[in-house]
Structures are given as structure tokens and as C-alpha cells.
Amino acid sequence: MDFQVSARKWRPQKFSELIGQEHIVRTLSNAIELERISHAFVFSGTRGVGKTTTARILARVLNCEKGPTIEPCGICSFCTEITEGNCIDVLEIDGASNNKVDEMRDLIDKVGYATSAARYKVYIIDEAHMVTQQAWNALLKTLEEPPPRVIFIFATTQLIKFPETILSRCQCFEFKPLSQS
């Protein structure tokens, strides 16, 4: 029997399974239905409210073989690869350990390449508040003039540490704390 951490086993896989973030689900769903998807998002909120989970769901929503669709199938190769963390076109980056300007420049170089198979290239940068000011400055031009079909999702617990120049180029969502009930 394969061991799986219960948080991963029971993690929501679709927008309809997210709890307590209806305002975000509604806004993202409308954007997908209207085909008006932003090129950059900031997901902010306390630890454990679903920022990274929502980022992964959004990556599936955008790249599902049936999509872009509000409810990804969960069984196509893109959905399963994204769920397993094996999709070459969806990269999760730890902002705390990849926060320097040289690492950001490497990322910017990769952004210029076309997707290998997916519809969108998605970069999920977790703990993005740890990125240095110099690294943000290096990314600024890419956020101003993003390549087509490239999406950035920055997840943070400390929005106050984000430069205003970055925030002004992203669609920002504040995740509400989950209630105990």
C-alpha cells in the first residue's frame, strides 16, 4: 500500500471542492468563461487557506484537455501530471530558496520558450515574499510584457513585502481564513 499524507490525499482538485474561498472561485471562473485570464496573480493569505492548492487547480483548469474549463477532468495526461507535480509546463518554485536575481534571470530565460505540450506555461512561486528586490526588478519587464500563454502565480503569507510595482501588474486575491465550523 502506498503511503500518502492525508493533506495531499484530501486536497481539493477542482474549484467546486474549495472551501471558504467562494469569492475567488467565482472571479476565476468568470475569467475562464469569458476567456479573460490574467497573466499574473498574487494569492495572499495565512498559511493553510488554499493558495497553492488554488494555483494548482488553476493550472489544471487552463491545461486540461477538455479546457480551458472550470471543472478539469482530472484524468487526462495534463491533469494527472499537474496533480503529481510532473508536468514540464507547470513549475512550482520555492521563493524562499530561489529568491536571488540570478535565479530569477534563469526563470526569465525559460519563460521565453514555448510550452512543450500544454496550452499554458504556469509558474507557481510559493513563499514569493522571500524574493529579493533585485530579483523582482529583473522580473518586472517580463510582467509588463509577458509572452503569450505564460501565467505567473505568486503565493504569499506576507503581501506587505511585495513591491508595489509587482502588485500593480498582477491580479491580487486575498484568501480568507477558514472558519472552524
mmCIF file of C-alpha atoms in Angstrom:
data_model
loop_
_atom_site.group_PDB
_atom_site.id
_atom_site.type_symbol
_atom_site.label_atom_id
_atom_site.label_comp_id
_atom_site.label_asym_id
_atom_site.label_seq_id
_atom_site.Cartn_x
_atom_site.Cartn_y
_atom_site.Cartn_z
ATOM 1 C CA MET A 1 0.000 0.000 0.000
ATOM 2 C CA ASP A 2 1.343 3.446 -0.943
ATOM 3 C CA PHE A 3 1.571 5.930 1.900
ATOM 4 C CA GLN A 4 0.155 9.351 1.160
ATOM 5 C CA VAL A 5 -0.039 12.310 3.516
ATOM 6 C CA SER A 6 -3.718 12.919 4.267
ATOM 7 C CA ALA A 7 -3.403 16.621 3.374
ATOM 8 C CA ARG A 8 -2.392 15.576 -0.146
ATOM 9 C CA LYS A 9 -4.903 12.761 -0.383
ATOM 10 C CA TRP A 10 -7.832 15.025 0.513
ATOM 11 C CA ARG A 11 -6.557 18.217 -1.152
ATOM 12 C CA PRO A 12 -9.220 19.781 -3.425
ATOM 13 C CA GLN A 13 -8.736 19.010 -7.117
ATOM 14 C CA LYS A 14 -11.441 21.291 -8.553
ATOM 15 C CA PHE A 15 -12.778 24.750 -7.829
ATOM 16 C CA SER A 16 -16.053 23.199 -6.656
ATOM 17 C CA GLU A 17 -14.154 21.400 -3.873
ATOM 18 C CA LEU A 18 -12.529 24.543 -2.431
ATOM 19 C CA ILE A 19 -13.955 25.638 0.901
ATOM 20 C CA GLY A 20 -14.266 29.211 2.137
ATOM 21 C CA GLN A 21 -12.911 30.976 -0.957
ATOM 22 C CA GLU A 22 -16.104 31.380 -2.990
ATOM 23 C CA HIS A 23 -15.224 34.965 -3.955
ATOM 24 C CA ILE A 24 -12.006 33.784 -5.577
ATOM 25 C CA VAL A 25 -13.601 30.766 -7.267
ATOM 26 C CA ARG A 26 -16.345 32.989 -8.718
ATOM 27 C CA THR A 27 -13.886 35.564 -10.070
ATOM 28 C CA LEU A 28 -11.546 32.967 -11.604
ATOM 29 C CA SER A 29 -14.489 31.010 -13.064
ATOM 30 C CA ASN A 30 -15.879 34.155 -14.695
ATOM 31 C CA ALA A 31 -12.464 34.990 -16.156
ATOM 32 C CA ILE A 32 -12.189 31.497 -17.642
ATOM 33 C CA GLU A 33 -15.718 31.558 -19.074
ATOM 34 C CA LEU A 34 -15.070 34.989 -20.611
ATOM 35 C CA GLU A 35 -11.581 33.949 -21.797
ATOM 36 C CA ARG A 36 -10.067 36.925 -19.947
ATOM 37 C CA ILE A 37 -7.338 35.267 -17.939
ATOM 38 C CA SER A 38 -4.732 37.479 -16.347
ATOM 39 C CA HIS A 39 -1.061 36.775 -16.995
ATOM 40 C CA ALA A 40 -0.112 37.178 -13.325
ATOM 41 C CA PHE A 41 -1.809 36.546 -9.991
ATOM 42 C CA VAL A 42 -0.928 37.158 -6.362
ATOM 43 C CA PHE A 43 -2.615 34.797 -3.909
ATOM 44 C CA SER A 44 -2.185 36.114 -0.367
ATOM 45 C CA GLY A 45 -3.394 34.849 2.970
ATOM 46 C CA THR A 46 -2.423 32.954 6.070
ATOM 47 C CA ARG A 47 -0.857 29.518 5.949
ATOM 48 C CA GLY A 48 -3.215 26.690 5.006
ATOM 49 C CA VAL A 49 -6.038 28.668 3.362
ATOM 50 C CA GLY A 50 -5.604 27.140 -0.111
ATOM 51 C CA LYS A 51 -3.301 29.456 -2.031
ATOM 52 C CA THR A 52 -1.048 26.784 -3.528
ATOM 53 C CA THR A 53 -3.954 24.377 -3.959
ATOM 54 C CA THR A 54 -5.879 27.031 -5.902
ATOM 55 C CA ALA A 55 -2.794 27.701 -8.040
ATOM 56 C CA ARG A 56 -2.566 24.003 -8.923
ATOM 57 C CA ILE A 57 -6.276 23.847 -9.711
ATOM 58 C CA LEU A 58 -5.930 26.908 -11.947
ATOM 59 C CA ALA A 59 -3.032 25.213 -13.772
ATOM 60 C CA ARG A 60 -5.267 22.164 -14.378
ATOM 61 C CA VAL A 61 -8.224 24.343 -15.404
ATOM 62 C CA LEU A 62 -6.088 26.072 -18.034
ATOM 63 C CA ASN A 63 -4.358 22.952 -19.366
ATOM 64 C CA CYS A 64 -6.981 20.189 -19.125
ATOM 65 C CA GLU A 65 -7.577 18.509 -22.486
ATOM 66 C CA LYS A 66 -11.257 19.480 -22.141
ATOM 67 C CA GLY A 67 -10.425 23.088 -21.398
ATOM 68 C CA PRO A 68 -9.831 25.675 -20.504
ATOM 69 C CA THR A 69 -12.722 24.555 -18.353
ATOM 70 C CA ILE A 70 -13.940 25.464 -14.881
ATOM 71 C CA GLU A 71 -14.029 21.783 -13.907
ATOM 72 C CA PRO A 72 -10.905 19.927 -15.106
ATOM 73 C CA CYS A 73 -11.456 16.242 -15.887
ATOM 74 C CA GLY A 74 -8.760 15.012 -13.508
ATOM 75 C CA ILE A 75 -7.905 12.048 -15.739
ATOM 76 C CA CYS A 76 -6.224 13.431 -18.855
ATOM 77 C CA SER A 77 -2.437 13.411 -19.028
ATOM 78 C CA PHE A 78 -2.178 17.125 -18.192
ATOM 79 C CA CYS A 79 -4.446 16.887 -15.141
ATOM 80 C CA THR A 80 -2.634 13.849 -13.752
ATOM 81 C CA GLU A 81 0.844 15.243 -14.461
ATOM 82 C CA ILE A 82 -0.010 18.547 -12.765
ATOM 83 C CA THR A 83 -1.527 16.728 -9.774
ATOM 84 C CA GLU A 84 1.590 14.562 -9.445
ATOM 85 C CA GLY A 85 3.933 17.534 -9.932
ATOM 86 C CA ASN A 86 5.376 16.063 -13.133
ATOM 87 C CA CYS A 87 4.138 18.491 -15.797
ATOM 88 C CA ILE A 88 7.071 20.075 -17.579
ATOM 89 C CA ASP A 89 4.998 23.169 -18.384
ATOM 90 C CA VAL A 90 3.834 23.781 -14.803
ATOM 91 C CA LEU A 91 6.696 24.682 -12.498
ATOM 92 C CA GLU A 92 6.396 25.111 -8.746
ATOM 93 C CA ILE A 93 9.223 27.184 -7.349
ATOM 94 C CA ASP A 94 10.059 27.818 -3.707
ATOM 95 C CA GLY A 95 10.562 31.568 -3.473
ATOM 96 C CA ALA A 96 12.459 31.217 -0.196
ATOM 97 C CA SER A 97 15.285 29.179 -1.716
ATOM 98 C CA ASN A 98 15.151 30.619 -5.264
ATOM 99 C CA ASN A 99 14.998 34.285 -4.379
ATOM 100 C CA LYS A 100 18.144 35.806 -5.877
ATOM 101 C CA VAL A 101 18.484 37.833 -9.058
ATOM 102 C CA ASP A 102 20.465 35.117 -10.908
ATOM 103 C CA GLU A 103 17.764 32.541 -10.201
ATOM 104 C CA MET A 104 15.100 34.968 -11.424
ATOM 105 C CA ARG A 105 17.092 35.596 -14.606
ATOM 106 C CA ASP A 106 17.249 31.829 -15.197
ATOM 107 C CA LEU A 107 13.474 31.712 -14.809
ATOM 108 C CA ILE A 108 13.036 34.618 -17.233
ATOM 109 C CA ASP A 109 15.165 32.766 -19.804
ATOM 110 C CA LYS A 110 12.878 29.718 -19.508
ATOM 111 C CA VAL A 111 9.748 31.843 -19.887
ATOM 112 C CA GLY A 112 10.709 32.652 -23.463
ATOM 113 C CA TYR A 113 10.479 29.034 -24.595
ATOM 114 C CA ALA A 114 7.190 27.716 -25.936
ATOM 115 C CA THR A 115 5.243 25.138 -23.984
ATOM 116 C CA SER A 116 6.204 21.555 -24.713
ATOM 117 C CA ALA A 117 2.630 20.296 -24.963
ATOM 118 C CA ALA A 118 0.364 22.158 -22.554
ATOM 119 C CA ARG A 119 -1.827 25.085 -23.522
ATOM 120 C CA TYR A 120 -0.264 27.367 -20.890
ATOM 121 C CA LYS A 121 3.065 27.525 -19.137
ATOM 122 C CA VAL A 122 2.340 28.159 -15.450
ATOM 123 C CA TYR A 123 4.912 29.297 -12.903
ATOM 124 C CA ILE A 124 3.765 28.914 -9.298
ATOM 125 C CA ILE A 125 6.116 30.766 -6.969
ATOM 126 C CA ASP A 126 5.356 29.859 -3.369
ATOM 127 C CA GLU A 127 6.599 31.988 -0.459
ATOM 128 C CA ALA A 128 7.089 34.759 -3.019
ATOM 129 C CA HIS A 129 7.521 37.388 -0.294
ATOM 130 C CA MET A 130 11.049 35.982 0.157
ATOM 131 C CA VAL A 131 12.131 37.090 -3.332
ATOM 132 C CA THR A 132 14.700 39.908 -3.176
ATOM 133 C CA GLN A 133 14.058 43.400 -4.526
ATOM 134 C CA GLN A 134 16.769 42.872 -7.177
ATOM 135 C CA ALA A 135 15.073 39.666 -8.336
ATOM 136 C CA TRP A 136 11.691 41.437 -8.566
ATOM 137 C CA ASN A 137 13.344 44.197 -10.596
ATOM 138 C CA ALA A 138 14.697 41.579 -13.001
ATOM 139 C CA LEU A 139 11.190 40.116 -13.448
ATOM 140 C CA LEU A 140 9.445 43.458 -13.913
ATOM 141 C CA LYS A 141 9.919 43.729 -17.696
ATOM 142 C CA THR A 142 8.567 40.190 -18.182
ATOM 143 C CA LEU A 143 5.478 41.054 -16.123
ATOM 144 C CA GLU A 144 4.984 44.259 -18.130
ATOM 145 C CA GLU A 145 5.225 42.461 -21.472
ATOM 146 C CA PRO A 146 4.538 38.788 -20.801
ATOM 147 C CA PRO A 147 4.978 36.190 -23.521
ATOM 148 C CA PRO A 148 1.710 34.688 -24.760
ATOM 149 C CA ARG A 149 0.332 31.730 -22.804
ATOM 150 C CA VAL A 150 2.558 32.271 -19.766
ATOM 151 C CA ILE A 151 0.927 32.619 -16.348
ATOM 152 C CA PHE A 152 2.647 33.602 -13.103
ATOM 153 C CA ILE A 153 1.054 32.791 -9.754
ATOM 154 C CA PHE A 154 2.744 34.226 -6.675
ATOM 155 C CA ALA A 155 1.612 32.789 -3.327
ATOM 156 C CA THR A 156 2.455 34.647 -0.138
ATOM 157 C CA THR A 157 1.646 34.954 3.531
ATOM 158 C CA GLN A 158 3.167 38.450 3.674
ATOM 159 C CA LEU A 159 1.702 40.683 0.994
ATOM 160 C CA ILE A 160 3.233 43.742 2.650
ATOM 161 C CA LYS A 161 6.678 42.591 1.456
ATOM 162 C CA PHE A 162 5.659 42.767 -2.223
ATOM 163 C CA PRO A 163 6.890 45.736 -4.244
ATOM 164 C CA GLU A 164 4.042 47.962 -5.458
ATOM 165 C CA THR A 165 5.465 47.737 -8.989
ATOM 166 C CA ILE A 166 4.800 43.978 -8.955
ATOM 167 C CA LEU A 167 1.366 44.190 -7.327
ATOM 168 C CA SER A 168 0.199 46.732 -9.906
ATOM 169 C CA ARG A 169 0.909 44.223 -12.686
ATOM 170 C CA CYS A 170 -0.928 41.297 -11.088
ATOM 171 C CA GLN A 171 -4.489 40.373 -10.277
ATOM 172 C CA CYS A 172 -4.492 40.083 -6.493
ATOM 173 C CA PHE A 173 -6.657 37.766 -4.404
ATOM 174 C CA GLU A 174 -6.799 37.751 -0.624
ATOM 175 C CA PHE A 175 -7.693 34.337 0.765
ATOM 176 C CA LYS A 176 -9.938 34.424 3.811
ATOM 177 C CA PRO A 177 -9.041 32.452 6.935
ATOM 178 C CA LEU A 178 -11.047 29.237 7.119
ATOM 179 C CA SER A 179 -13.678 29.088 9.830
ATOM 180 C CA GLN A 180 -13.591 26.308 12.417
ATOM 181 C CA SER A 181 -17.133 25.153 11.632
#
